[in-house]
CSV table of C-alpha atoms and ligand atoms in Angstrom, one decimal:
chain,number,residue,atom,x,y,z
A,642,UNK,CA,-157.8,-34.8,-94.2
A,643,UNK,CA,-160.5,-37.2,-92.8
A,644,UNK,CA,-163.8,-35.9,-91.4
A,645,UNK,CA,-162.7,-36.9,-88.0
A,646,UNK,CA,-159.4,-35.2,-87.9
A,647,UNK,CA,-160.9,-32.1,-89.6
A,648,UNK,CA,-163.3,-31.9,-86.6
A,649,UNK,CA,-160.4,-31.6,-84.3
A,650,UNK,CA,-158.7,-28.8,-86.1
A,651,UNK,CA,-159.4,-25.6,-84.1
A,652,UNK,CA,-160.7,-22.7,-86.2
A,653,UNK,CA,-161.4,-19.0,-85.9
A,654,UNK,CA,-164.7,-18.0,-84.3
A,655,UNK,CA,-167.2,-16.5,-86.8
A,656,UNK,CA,-166.7,-12.8,-87.3
A,657,UNK,CA,-163.2,-12.8,-85.7
A,658,UNK,CA,-160.0,-12.3,-87.6
A,659,UNK,CA,-156.3,-12.9,-87.2
A,660,UNK,CA,-154.1,-9.9,-88.2
A,661,UNK,CA,-151.4,-11.6,-90.1
A,662,UNK,CA,-147.8,-10.4,-90.4
A,663,UNK,CA,-148.3,-9.2,-94.0
A,664,UNK,CA,-151.1,-6.9,-92.9
A,665,UNK,CA,-149.3,-5.5,-89.8
A,666,UNK,CA,-147.4,-2.7,-91.6
A,667,UNK,CA,-150.7,-1.3,-92.9
A,668,UNK,CA,-152.2,-1.5,-89.4
A,669,UNK,CA,-149.0,0.2,-88.1
A,670,UNK,CA,-149.6,3.1,-90.5
A,671,UNK,CA,-153.1,3.6,-89.1
A,672,UNK,CA,-152.0,3.2,-85.5
A,673,UNK,CA,-149.2,5.7,-86.0
A,674,UNK,CA,-151.6,8.2,-87.6
A,675,UNK,CA,-153.9,7.9,-84.6
A,676,UNK,CA,-151.0,8.5,-82.1
A,677,UNK,CA,-149.7,11.4,-84.2
A,678,UNK,CA,-153.1,13.1,-84.5
A,679,UNK,CA,-153.8,12.6,-80.8
A,680,UNK,CA,-150.5,14.2,-79.9
A,681,UNK,CA,-150.9,17.2,-82.2
A,682,UNK,CA,-154.5,17.9,-80.9
A,683,UNK,CA,-153.5,17.3,-77.3
A,684,UNK,CA,-155.3,14.0,-76.5
A,685,UNK,CA,-153.8,11.7,-73.8
A,686,UNK,CA,-154.0,8.0,-74.1
A,687,UNK,CA,-156.3,5.9,-71.8
A,688,UNK,CA,-156.5,2.1,-71.9
A,689,UNK,CA,-159.4,0.3,-70.2
A,690,UNK,CA,-160.0,-3.4,-69.6
A,691,UNK,CA,-161.6,-5.6,-72.2
A,692,UNK,CA,-164.2,-6.7,-69.6
A,693,UNK,CA,-166.5,-4.5,-67.7
A,694,UNK,CA,-169.7,-4.9,-65.6
A,695,UNK,CA,-172.6,-5.5,-67.9
A,696,UNK,CA,-174.6,-2.8,-66.1
A,697,UNK,CA,-172.1,-0.2,-67.3
A,698,UNK,CA,-173.2,-0.7,-70.9
A,699,UNK,CA,-176.9,-1.2,-70.1
A,700,UNK,CA,-176.9,2.1,-68.3
A,701,UNK,CA,-174.9,4.0,-70.9
A,702,UNK,CA,-175.5,2.6,-74.3
A,703,UNK,CA,-179.1,1.9,-73.3
A,704,UNK,CA,-181.1,-1.2,-72.7
A,705,UNK,CA,-183.3,-0.8,-75.8
A,706,UNK,CA,-180.4,-0.5,-78.2
A,707,UNK,CA,-179.3,-3.3,-80.7
A,708,UNK,CA,-175.9,-3.4,-78.9
A,709,UNK,CA,-177.4,-4.2,-75.5
A,710,UNK,CA,-180.4,-6.2,-76.6
A,711,UNK,CA,-178.6,-8.5,-79.1
A,712,UNK,CA,-174.9,-7.9,-79.5
A,713,UNK,CA,-173.1,-8.1,-76.2
A,714,UNK,CA,-170.9,-11.0,-75.3
A,715,UNK,CA,-172.1,-11.4,-71.7
A,716,UNK,CA,-171.5,-14.0,-69.1
A,717,UNK,CA,-171.5,-14.6,-65.4
A,718,UNK,CA,-168.0,-15.2,-64.0
A,719,UNK,CA,-166.9,-17.6,-61.2
A,720,UNK,CA,-167.6,-14.9,-58.6
A,721,UNK,CA,-171.2,-14.6,-59.9
A,722,UNK,CA,-170.6,-11.2,-61.4
A,723,UNK,CA,-172.4,-10.3,-64.6
A,724,UNK,CA,-169.8,-9.0,-67.1
A,725,UNK,CA,-169.5,-8.2,-70.8
A,726,UNK,CA,-166.8,-7.8,-73.4
A,727,UNK,CA,-166.8,-4.1,-74.2
A,728,UNK,CA,-168.9,-3.4,-77.2
A,729,UNK,CA,-167.5,0.2,-77.5
A,730,UNK,CA,-165.2,2.5,-75.5
A,731,UNK,CA,-167.2,5.6,-74.5
A,732,UNK,CA,-168.9,3.9,-71.5
A,733,UNK,CA,-165.6,2.6,-70.2
A,734,UNK,CA,-164.0,6.0,-70.6
A,735,UNK,CA,-166.8,7.7,-68.7
A,736,UNK,CA,-166.4,5.1,-65.9
A,737,UNK,CA,-162.7,5.7,-65.8
A,738,UNK,CA,-163.3,9.5,-65.8
A,739,UNK,CA,-165.4,9.2,-62.7
A,740,UNK,CA,-163.3,6.5,-61.0
A,741,UNK,CA,-160.0,8.3,-61.3
A,742,UNK,CA,-161.1,11.8,-60.4
A,743,UNK,CA,-160.5,13.3,-63.8
A,744,UNK,CA,-163.2,15.8,-62.8
A,745,UNK,CA,-160.5,17.6,-60.7
A,746,UNK,CA,-158.3,18.2,-63.7
A,747,UNK,CA,-158.3,21.4,-65.8
A,748,UNK,CA,-161.1,21.2,-68.4
A,749,UNK,CA,-161.5,20.0,-71.0
A,750,UNK,CA,-160.0,16.6,-70.4
A,751,UNK,CA,-159.0,15.2,-73.8
A,752,UNK,CA,-158.6,11.4,-74.0
A,753,UNK,CA,-158.0,8.9,-76.7
A,754,UNK,CA,-158.3,5.2,-76.8
A,755,UNK,CA,-157.4,2.4,-79.2
A,756,UNK,CA,-158.2,-1.3,-79.0
A,757,UNK,CA,-160.5,-4.2,-79.9
A,758,UNK,CA,-164.2,-4.2,-79.2
A,759,UNK,CA,-166.8,-7.0,-79.4
A,760,UNK,CA,-170.3,-7.1,-80.9
A,761,UNK,CA,-172.2,-10.3,-81.7
A,762,UNK,CA,-173.4,-8.7,-85.0
A,763,UNK,CA,-174.2,-10.7,-88.1
A,764,UNK,CA,-170.8,-11.1,-89.8
A,765,UNK,CA,-170.6,-9.6,-93.4
A,766,UNK,CA,-168.3,-7.4,-95.3
A,767,UNK,CA,-167.1,-4.7,-92.9
A,768,UNK,CA,-169.0,-6.1,-90.0
A,769,UNK,CA,-167.1,-8.3,-87.5
A,770,UNK,CA,-167.7,-9.6,-84.0
A,771,UNK,CA,-164.3,-8.4,-82.9
A,772,UNK,CA,-163.0,-5.2,-84.5
A,773,UNK,CA,-160.7,-2.4,-83.6
A,774,UNK,CA,-161.8,1.1,-82.8
A,775,UNK,CA,-159.9,4.3,-82.1
A,776,UNK,CA,-161.8,6.7,-80.0
A,777,UNK,CA,-161.4,10.4,-79.1
A,778,UNK,CA,-163.3,12.1,-76.3
A,779,UNK,CA,-163.4,15.6,-75.0
A,780,UNK,CA,-164.9,15.8,-71.5
A,781,UNK,CA,-165.9,18.7,-69.3
A,782,UNK,CA,-166.7,21.4,-71.9
A,783,UNK,CA,-170.1,22.2,-73.4
A,784,UNK,CA,-169.0,24.7,-76.0
A,785,UNK,CA,-169.8,23.9,-79.7
A,786,UNK,CA,-166.2,24.5,-80.6
A,787,UNK,CA,-165.5,21.1,-79.0
A,788,UNK,CA,-167.8,19.3,-81.3
A,789,UNK,CA,-166.2,21.1,-84.3
A,790,UNK,CA,-162.7,20.3,-83.1
A,791,UNK,CA,-163.6,16.6,-82.8
A,792,UNK,CA,-165.1,16.6,-86.3
A,793,UNK,CA,-161.9,18.3,-87.5
A,794,UNK,CA,-159.7,15.6,-86.0
A,795,UNK,CA,-161.9,12.9,-87.5
A,796,UNK,CA,-162.1,14.5,-90.9
A,797,UNK,CA,-158.4,15.3,-91.2
A,798,UNK,CA,-157.3,11.9,-89.9
A,799,UNK,CA,-159.4,10.0,-92.5
A,800,UNK,CA,-158.3,12.4,-95.2
A,801,UNK,CA,-154.6,12.0,-94.2
A,802,UNK,CA,-154.7,8.3,-94.7
A,803,UNK,CA,-155.9,8.7,-98.3
A,804,UNK,CA,-159.7,8.4,-98.2
A,805,UNK,CA,-162.5,10.7,-99.2
A,806,UNK,CA,-164.4,11.5,-96.0
A,807,UNK,CA,-167.9,13.0,-96.0
A,808,UNK,CA,-169.3,14.3,-92.7
A,809,UNK,CA,-172.9,13.6,-92.1
A,810,UNK,CA,-174.3,15.7,-89.3
A,811,UNK,CA,-177.6,16.3,-87.4
A,812,UNK,CA,-178.8,17.5,-84.0
A,813,UNK,CA,-181.1,15.4,-81.9
A,814,UNK,CA,-181.6,18.1,-79.3
A,815,UNK,CA,-181.9,17.6,-75.6
A,816,UNK,CA,-184.1,15.1,-73.8
A,817,UNK,CA,-187.2,17.3,-73.7
A,818,UNK,CA,-186.9,18.1,-77.5
A,819,UNK,CA,-186.7,14.4,-78.2
A,820,UNK,CA,-189.8,13.7,-76.1
A,821,UNK,CA,-191.8,16.2,-78.2
A,822,UNK,CA,-190.3,14.8,-81.4
A,823,UNK,CA,-191.0,11.2,-80.5
A,824,UNK,CA,-194.7,12.1,-79.9
A,825,UNK,CA,-194.8,13.8,-83.3
A,826,UNK,CA,-193.1,10.8,-85.0
A,827,UNK,CA,-195.6,8.3,-83.4
A,828,UNK,CA,-198.5,10.5,-84.5
A,829,UNK,CA,-197.1,10.5,-88.0
A,830,UNK,CA,-196.7,6.7,-88.1
A,831,UNK,CA,-199.9,5.8,-86.3
A,832,UNK,CA,-202.1,5.9,-89.5
A,833,UNK,CA,-199.3,4.3,-91.4
A,834,UNK,CA,-198.7,1.4,-89.0
A,835,UNK,CA,-200.0,-1.2,-91.4
A,836,UNK,CA,-197.4,-0.3,-94.0
A,837,UNK,CA,-194.6,-1.1,-91.6
A,838,UNK,CA,-192.9,-4.5,-91.3
A,839,UNK,CA,-193.5,-6.2,-87.9
A,840,UNK,CA,-189.9,-5.7,-86.7
A,841,UNK,CA,-190.1,-2.0,-87.5
A,842,UNK,CA,-193.5,-1.6,-85.7
A,843,UNK,CA,-191.9,-3.1,-82.6
A,844,UNK,CA,-188.9,-0.7,-82.9
A,845,UNK,CA,-191.3,2.2,-83.2
A,846,UNK,CA,-192.8,1.3,-79.9
A,847,UNK,CA,-189.6,0.7,-78.0
A,848,UNK,CA,-187.2,3.3,-79.5
A,849,UNK,CA,-189.1,5.5,-82.0
A,850,UNK,CA,-186.0,7.5,-83.1
A,851,UNK,CA,-184.4,4.3,-84.4
A,852,UNK,CA,-187.0,4.1,-87.1
A,853,UNK,CA,-185.2,6.9,-88.9
A,854,UNK,CA,-182.2,4.8,-89.8
A,855,UNK,CA,-184.3,1.9,-90.9
A,856,UNK,CA,-182.8,0.1,-94.0
A,857,UNK,CA,-186.1,-1.2,-95.4
A,858,UNK,CA,-187.1,0.6,-98.6
A,859,UNK,CA,-190.8,0.9,-97.8
A,860,UNK,CA,-189.9,2.5,-94.4
A,861,UNK,CA,-187.4,4.9,-96.0
A,862,UNK,CA,-190.1,6.2,-98.4
A,863,UNK,CA,-192.4,6.9,-95.5
A,864,UNK,CA,-189.6,8.6,-93.5
A,865,UNK,CA,-189.1,11.1,-96.3
A,866,UNK,CA,-192.3,13.0,-95.3
A,867,UNK,CA,-192.0,12.3,-91.5
A,868,UNK,CA,-191.4,15.3,-89.2
A,869,UNK,CA,-187.7,16.2,-88.7
A,870,UNK,CA,-186.1,16.6,-85.4
A,871,UNK,CA,-184.4,19.9,-86.3
A,872,UNK,CA,-187.9,21.5,-86.2
A,873,UNK,CA,-188.3,20.4,-82.6
A,874,UNK,CA,-185.0,21.8,-81.2
A,875,UNK,CA,-185.1,24.3,-78.3
A,876,UNK,CA,-183.5,27.7,-78.9
A,877,UNK,CA,-180.4,26.6,-76.9
A,878,UNK,CA,-180.0,23.4,-78.8
A,879,UNK,CA,-180.6,25.1,-82.1
A,880,UNK,CA,-178.0,27.8,-81.3
A,881,UNK,CA,-175.5,25.1,-80.4
A,882,UNK,CA,-176.0,23.3,-83.7
A,883,UNK,CA,-175.7,26.5,-85.8
A,884,UNK,CA,-172.4,27.3,-84.0
A,885,UNK,CA,-171.0,23.9,-84.8
A,886,UNK,CA,-171.9,24.3,-88.4
A,887,UNK,CA,-170.4,27.8,-88.5
A,888,UNK,CA,-167.1,26.4,-87.3
A,889,UNK,CA,-167.2,23.7,-89.9
A,890,UNK,CA,-167.9,26.3,-92.6
A,891,UNK,CA,-164.9,28.3,-91.3
A,892,UNK,CA,-162.7,25.2,-91.4
A,893,UNK,CA,-164.0,24.5,-94.9
A,894,UNK,CA,-165.0,21.0,-93.9
A,895,UNK,CA,-167.8,19.9,-96.2
A,896,UNK,CA,-170.8,18.3,-94.5
A,897,UNK,CA,-174.2,16.9,-95.3
A,898,UNK,CA,-177.1,17.9,-93.1
A,899,UNK,CA,-178.7,14.5,-92.5
A,900,UNK,CA,-182.1,14.8,-90.7
A,901,UNK,CA,-182.3,11.0,-90.4
A,902,UNK,CA,-179.0,10.5,-88.6
A,903,UNK,CA,-179.9,9.5,-85.0
A,904,UNK,CA,-177.1,7.0,-84.1
A,905,UNK,CA,-177.7,3.7,-82.4
A,906,UNK,CA,-176.6,4.5,-78.8
A,907,UNK,CA,-178.8,6.1,-76.2
A,908,UNK,CA,-176.4,8.5,-74.5
A,909,UNK,CA,-176.3,11.2,-77.2
A,910,UNK,CA,-177.8,14.6,-77.2
A,911,UNK,CA,-177.5,17.6,-79.5
A,912,UNK,CA,-174.8,17.1,-82.2
A,913,UNK,CA,-174.5,13.7,-83.7
A,914,UNK,CA,-172.3,12.9,-86.7
A,915,UNK,CA,-170.9,10.1,-88.8
A,916,UNK,CA,-168.2,10.0,-91.4
A,917,UNK,CA,-168.8,8.0,-94.5
A,918,UNK,CA,-166.5,7.4,-97.4
A,919,UNK,CA,-167.4,9.3,-100.6
A,920,UNK,CA,-168.7,6.2,-102.4
A,921,UNK,CA,-171.0,5.2,-99.6
A,922,UNK,CA,-174.5,6.6,-100.1
A,923,UNK,CA,-176.4,5.0,-97.3
A,924,UNK,CA,-173.9,4.8,-94.4
A,925,UNK,CA,-174.0,1.0,-94.5
A,926,UNK,CA,-170.2,1.2,-94.1
A,927,UNK,CA,-169.9,4.2,-91.9
A,928,UNK,CA,-166.2,4.7,-91.1
A,929,UNK,CA,-166.9,6.4,-87.8
A,930,UNK,CA,-169.5,8.1,-85.7
A,931,UNK,CA,-169.9,10.1,-82.6
A,932,UNK,CA,-171.6,13.1,-80.9
A,933,UNK,CA,-172.3,14.9,-77.7
A,934,UNK,CA,-173.3,13.0,-74.6
A,935,UNK,CA,-173.7,15.7,-71.9
A,936,UNK,CA,-175.8,13.5,-69.6
A,937,UNK,CA,-173.8,10.3,-69.5
A,938,UNK,CA,-171.3,10.9,-66.7
A,939,UNK,CA,-174.1,12.1,-64.4
A,940,UNK,CA,-176.3,9.1,-65.3
A,941,UNK,CA,-173.4,6.9,-64.2
A,942,UNK,CA,-173.2,8.7,-60.8
A,943,UNK,CA,-170.5,11.3,-61.6
A,944,UNK,CA,-170.7,15.1,-61.4
A,945,UNK,CA,-172.6,16.6,-64.4
A,946,UNK,CA,-170.0,16.7,-67.1
A,947,UNK,CA,-170.7,17.8,-70.7
A,948,UNK,CA,-168.7,15.7,-73.2
A,949,UNK,CA,-168.4,14.7,-76.8
A,950,UNK,CA,-166.4,12.2,-78.9
A,951,UNK,CA,-166.2,9.8,-81.8
A,952,UNK,CA,-165.0,6.4,-82.7
A,953,UNK,CA,-163.7,4.9,-86.0
A,954,UNK,CA,-163.8,1.2,-87.0
A,955,UNK,CA,-160.3,0.4,-88.1
A,956,UNK,CA,-161.1,-2.7,-90.2
A,957,UNK,CA,-163.5,-0.6,-92.3
A,958,UNK,CA,-160.9,2.0,-92.8
A,959,UNK,CA,-158.5,-0.6,-94.1
A,960,UNK,CA,-161.1,-2.2,-96.3
A,961,UNK,CA,-161.9,1.2,-97.9
A,962,UNK,CA,-158.2,2.0,-98.3
A,963,UNK,CA,-157.8,-1.3,-100.2
A,964,UNK,CA,-160.9,-0.8,-102.3
A,965,UNK,CA,-159.6,2.7,-103.2
A,966,UNK,CA,-156.2,1.2,-104.1
A,967,UNK,CA,-154.4,3.5,-101.7
A,968,UNK,CA,-150.9,2.2,-101.6
A,969,UNK,CA,-150.3,0.5,-98.2
A,970,UNK,CA,-146.9,-0.7,-97.1
A,971,UNK,CA,-146.1,-4.4,-97.1
A,972,UNK,CA,-143.8,-6.0,-94.5
A,973,UNK,CA,-140.4,-4.4,-94.2
A,974,UNK,CA,-137.9,-6.6,-95.9
A,975,UNK,CA,-134.3,-7.0,-94.9
A,976,UNK,CA,-131.7,-5.5,-97.2
A,977,UNK,CA,-128.8,-7.8,-96.2
A,978,UNK,CA,-128.4,-11.5,-95.9
A,979,UNK,CA,-125.7,-13.2,-93.9
A,980,UNK,CA,-124.5,-16.7,-95.2
A,981,UNK,CA,-122.0,-19.0,-93.7
A,982,UNK,CA,-120.1,-22.3,-94.3
A,983,UNK,CA,-119.0,-24.3,-91.4
A,984,UNK,CA,-119.5,-24.3,-87.6
A,985,UNK,CA,-116.9,-21.7,-86.8
A,986,UNK,CA,-118.2,-19.4,-89.4
A,987,UNK,CA,-121.8,-19.9,-88.1
A,988,UNK,CA,-120.7,-18.6,-84.7
A,989,UNK,CA,-119.0,-15.6,-86.2
A,990,UNK,CA,-122.0,-14.8,-88.5
A,991,UNK,CA,-124.5,-14.8,-85.6
A,992,UNK,CA,-122.3,-12.2,-84.0
A,993,UNK,CA,-122.1,-10.2,-87.2
A,994,UNK,CA,-125.9,-10.4,-87.6
A,995,UNK,CA,-126.2,-8.9,-84.1
A,996,UNK,CA,-123.7,-6.1,-85.0
A,997,UNK,CA,-125.7,-5.3,-88.1
A,998,UNK,CA,-128.9,-5.1,-86.0
A,999,UNK,CA,-127.2,-2.8,-83.5
A,1000,UNK,CA,-126.1,-0.5,-86.4
A,1001,UNK,CA,-129.8,-0.3,-87.5
A,1002,UNK,CA,-129.4,-2.4,-90.6
A,1003,UNK,CA,-132.3,-4.9,-91.1
A,1004,UNK,CA,-130.6,-8.3,-91.9
A,1005,UNK,CA,-131.7,-11.8,-92.3
A,1006,UNK,CA,-130.1,-15.3,-92.2
A,1007,UNK,CA,-130.8,-19.0,-92.2
A,1008,UNK,CA,-128.0,-19.9,-89.9
A,1009,UNK,CA,-129.5,-23.2,-89.0
A,1010,UNK,CA,-128.9,-24.4,-92.6
A,1011,UNK,CA,-125.6,-25.9,-93.8
A,1012,UNK,CA,-125.7,-25.7,-97.6
A,1013,UNK,CA,-124.6,-22.5,-99.2
A,1014,UNK,CA,-127.1,-23.2,-102.1
A,1015,UNK,CA,-130.1,-23.2,-99.8
A,1016,UNK,CA,-128.8,-20.0,-98.1
A,1017,UNK,CA,-128.4,-18.2,-101.4
A,1018,UNK,CA,-131.9,-19.3,-102.4
A,1019,UNK,CA,-133.3,-17.8,-99.2
A,1020,UNK,CA,-131.4,-14.6,-99.9
A,1021,UNK,CA,-132.9,-14.4,-103.4
A,1022,UNK,CA,-136.4,-15.0,-102.1
A,1023,UNK,CA,-136.0,-12.1,-99.7
A,1024,UNK,CA,-134.7,-9.9,-102.6
A,1025,UNK,CA,-131.9,-8.5,-100.4
A,1026,UNK,CA,-129.5,-6.0,-101.9
A,1027,UNK,CA,-126.3,-7.6,-100.6
A,1028,UNK,CA,-125.3,-11.0,-99.1
A,1029,UNK,CA,-122.3,-11.3,-96.8
A,1030,UNK,CA,-120.7,-14.7,-97.2
A,1031,UNK,CA,-118.3,-16.1,-94.7
A,1032,UNK,CA,-116.6,-19.3,-96.1
A,1033,UNK,CA,-113.7,-21.3,-94.8
A,1034,UNK,CA,-111.1,-19.3,-96.8
A,1035,UNK,CA,-112.5,-16.0,-95.5
A,1036,UNK,CA,-112.4,-17.4,-92.0
A,1037,UNK,CA,-108.6,-18.0,-92.3
A,1038,UNK,CA,-108.0,-14.6,-94.0
A,1039,UNK,CA,-110.3,-12.7,-91.6
A,1040,UNK,CA,-112.2,-11.4,-94.6
A,1041,UNK,CA,-115.7,-11.7,-95.9
A,1042,UNK,CA,-117.3,-11.7,-99.3
A,1043,UNK,CA,-119.8,-9.1,-100.2
A,1044,UNK,CA,-122.1,-10.0,-103.1
A,1045,UNK,CA,-124.2,-7.5,-105.0
A,1046,UNK,CA,-127.4,-9.5,-105.6
A,1047,UNK,CA,-128.4,-7.3,-108.6
A,1048,UNK,CA,-125.4,-8.0,-110.7
A,1049,UNK,CA,-123.7,-11.0,-108.9
A,1050,UNK,CA,-120.4,-9.1,-108.5
A,1051,UNK,CA,-118.5,-10.3,-105.4
A,1052,UNK,CA,-115.7,-8.5,-103.6
A,1053,UNK,CA,-113.6,-9.5,-100.7
A,1054,UNK,CA,-113.3,-7.0,-97.8
A,1055,UNK,CA,-111.8,-7.1,-94.4
A,1056,UNK,CA,-114.2,-8.7,-91.9
A,1057,UNK,CA,-113.8,-5.8,-89.5
A,1058,UNK,CA,-115.1,-3.4,-92.2
A,1059,UNK,CA,-118.2,-5.5,-93.0
A,1060,UNK,CA,-120.7,-3.4,-91.1
A,1061,UNK,CA,-119.3,0.0,-92.1
A,1062,UNK,CA,-119.0,-1.0,-95.8
A,1063,UNK,CA,-122.6,-2.3,-95.9
A,1064,UNK,CA,-123.7,0.9,-94.3
A,1065,UNK,CA,-121.8,3.0,-96.9
A,1066,UNK,CA,-123.2,1.0,-99.8
A,1067,UNK,CA,-126.8,1.1,-98.5
A,1068,UNK,CA,-126.6,4.9,-98.1
A,1069,UNK,CA,-125.2,5.3,-101.6
A,1070,UNK,CA,-127.9,3.1,-103.1
A,1071,UNK,CA,-130.6,5.0,-101.1
A,1072,UNK,CA,-129.2,8.3,-102.6
A,1073,UNK,CA,-129.3,6.8,-106.1
A,1074,UNK,CA,-132.9,5.6,-105.7
A,1075,UNK,CA,-133.9,9.1,-104.4
A,1076,UNK,CA,-132.3,11.0,-107.2
A,1077,UNK,CA,-133.8,8.6,-109.9
A,1078,UNK,CA,-137.3,9.0,-108.3
A,1079,UNK,CA,-137.0,12.8,-108.4
A,1080,UNK,CA,-135.8,12.7,-112.0
A,1081,UNK,CA,-139.0,10.7,-112.8
A,1082,UNK,CA,-141.3,13.1,-111.0
A,1083,UNK,CA,-139.8,16.3,-112.7
A,1084,UNK,CA,-140.1,14.8,-116.1
B,1327,LIG,P1,-170.5,3.2,-83.4
B,1327,LIG,O1,-171.1,4.0,-84.5
B,1327,LIG,O2,-171.3,2.2,-82.7
B,1327,LIG,O3,-170.1,4.3,-82.3
B,1327,LIG,O4,-169.1,2.6,-83.8
B,1327,LIG,C1,-168.1,3.4,-84.4
B,1327,LIG,C2,-167.6,2.7,-85.7
B,1327,LIG,O5,-167.2,1.4,-85.4
B,1327,LIG,C3,-168.5,2.6,-86.8
B,1327,LIG,O6,-168.7,3.8,-87.6
B,1327,LIG,C4,-167.9,1.5,-87.6
B,1327,LIG,O7,-166.8,2.0,-88.4
B,1327,LIG,C5,-167.3,0.6,-86.5
B,1327,LIG,N1,-168.1,-0.6,-86.3
B,1327,LIG,C6,-169.3,-0.7,-85.7
B,1327,LIG,N2,-169.7,-1.9,-85.7
B,1327,LIG,C7,-168.8,-2.7,-86.4
B,1327,LIG,C8,-168.7,-4.0,-86.7
B,1327,LIG,N3,-169.6,-4.9,-86.3
B,1327,LIG,N4,-167.7,-4.4,-87.4
B,1327,LIG,C9,-166.7,-3.6,-87.8
B,1327,LIG,N5,-166.8,-2.2,-87.5
B,1327,LIG,C10,-167.8,-1.8,-86.8
B,1327,LIG,C11,-169.5,4.0,-81.1
B,1327,LIG,O8,-169.0,3.0,-80.8
B,1327,LIG,C12,-169.5,5.2,-80.1
B,1327,LIG,N6,-168.8,4.7,-78.9
B,1327,LIG,C13,-168.7,6.4,-80.7
B,1327,LIG,C14,-168.6,7.5,-79.8
B,1327,LIG,C15,-167.4,7.9,-79.1
B,1327,LIG,N7,-169.5,8.4,-79.5
B,1327,LIG,C16,-169.0,9.3,-78.6
B,1327,LIG,N8,-167.8,9.0,-78.4
């Protein structure tokens, strides 16, 4: 391809991905798990638009956060409105909660959400500019049992798909606890300012808590001796945290108390948590995260509504599943192929194909092709179990050939019986496969 024509070939944007047909079955497994968990824990689905007012995210995620400062895809539309592609779901869910009067519903209101979100992050392994999240939120209830239930859903879901989840948990208290803690943190770092890289020094000024999840080694060493937020919690916040941990103990959910976990979004208070896979020591590839955000709905103009929730990054989940060699389904392949010879037979085969589909039998064909050789090659490629062949002789006799693709044996059967015969044979071979697999497992 010449340089010039290469220029013209459109390409994917950086950090964006197509989800190809071969990957769809694995995605379906995850999506089904999300819907099933939501149903069994009583969460109802809410979808929100991909675009929202930019101010929604500035006011909820916070203007001094990485997401709002650097990562939003924002633009002014034709109507001169400042809008952004959603970088997360919680803010939109809070907006919808206020806008649709969820406040009048019995509490708690339990909602779940699934869809793509957008962050102009630096693309690397497990970090994309468009990625999928699923998100669970419980609104209208301040009790610590809510936090525990959310962690239970998150933990069980990740475990159920075959990973090794580790809960990281901390409490960042209420606003006044954090103010006292920030002062202590600034005091601790003041004499050590010169040991901090320029960027971290700036962060310390703007959003002191964020220094705790700094990735730089020299900063991490200093953090080890820094004051910890748990020592600044009010009695109320402390009691809340202890109750959450008691519930986790009762549920036998293992957790790591992580005093450095502060999360990168401003709306949190009290419980914050993340879920890391067992092999992830730093949380670089956190699978999910969340926490309490009791002040958010009021900040956005709604009635004071305590709430908590979490979100999981679905690409990361799949990445970790692949790394751990957890078997994931491939595309479903048809068991039956329909082959034909001649125009009249082609017509009859298209109808037969539709009858098979209505009977719930996945079939395939290459009806646009004429040669039987090409059609049989296609059947072989698809590794079907049987091929139904309708040649000229069979057209005259009102029969059809049924070919067992494993041993090449062909039989002639009445055309009318084609669907029921295929059904019978597939059931028989499914039974055989089942009994041979149980024989293997009892050995
Ligand atoms: P978050 O920690 O920003 O929280 O994102 C949740 C998850 O999304 C992360 O743990 C990670 O798996 C995934 N994720 C984040 N950034 C990327 C990226 N650039 N590429 C791929 N995956 C990524 C939230 O979004 C909060 N709204 C969670 C929440 C819900 N809190 C309360 N309710």
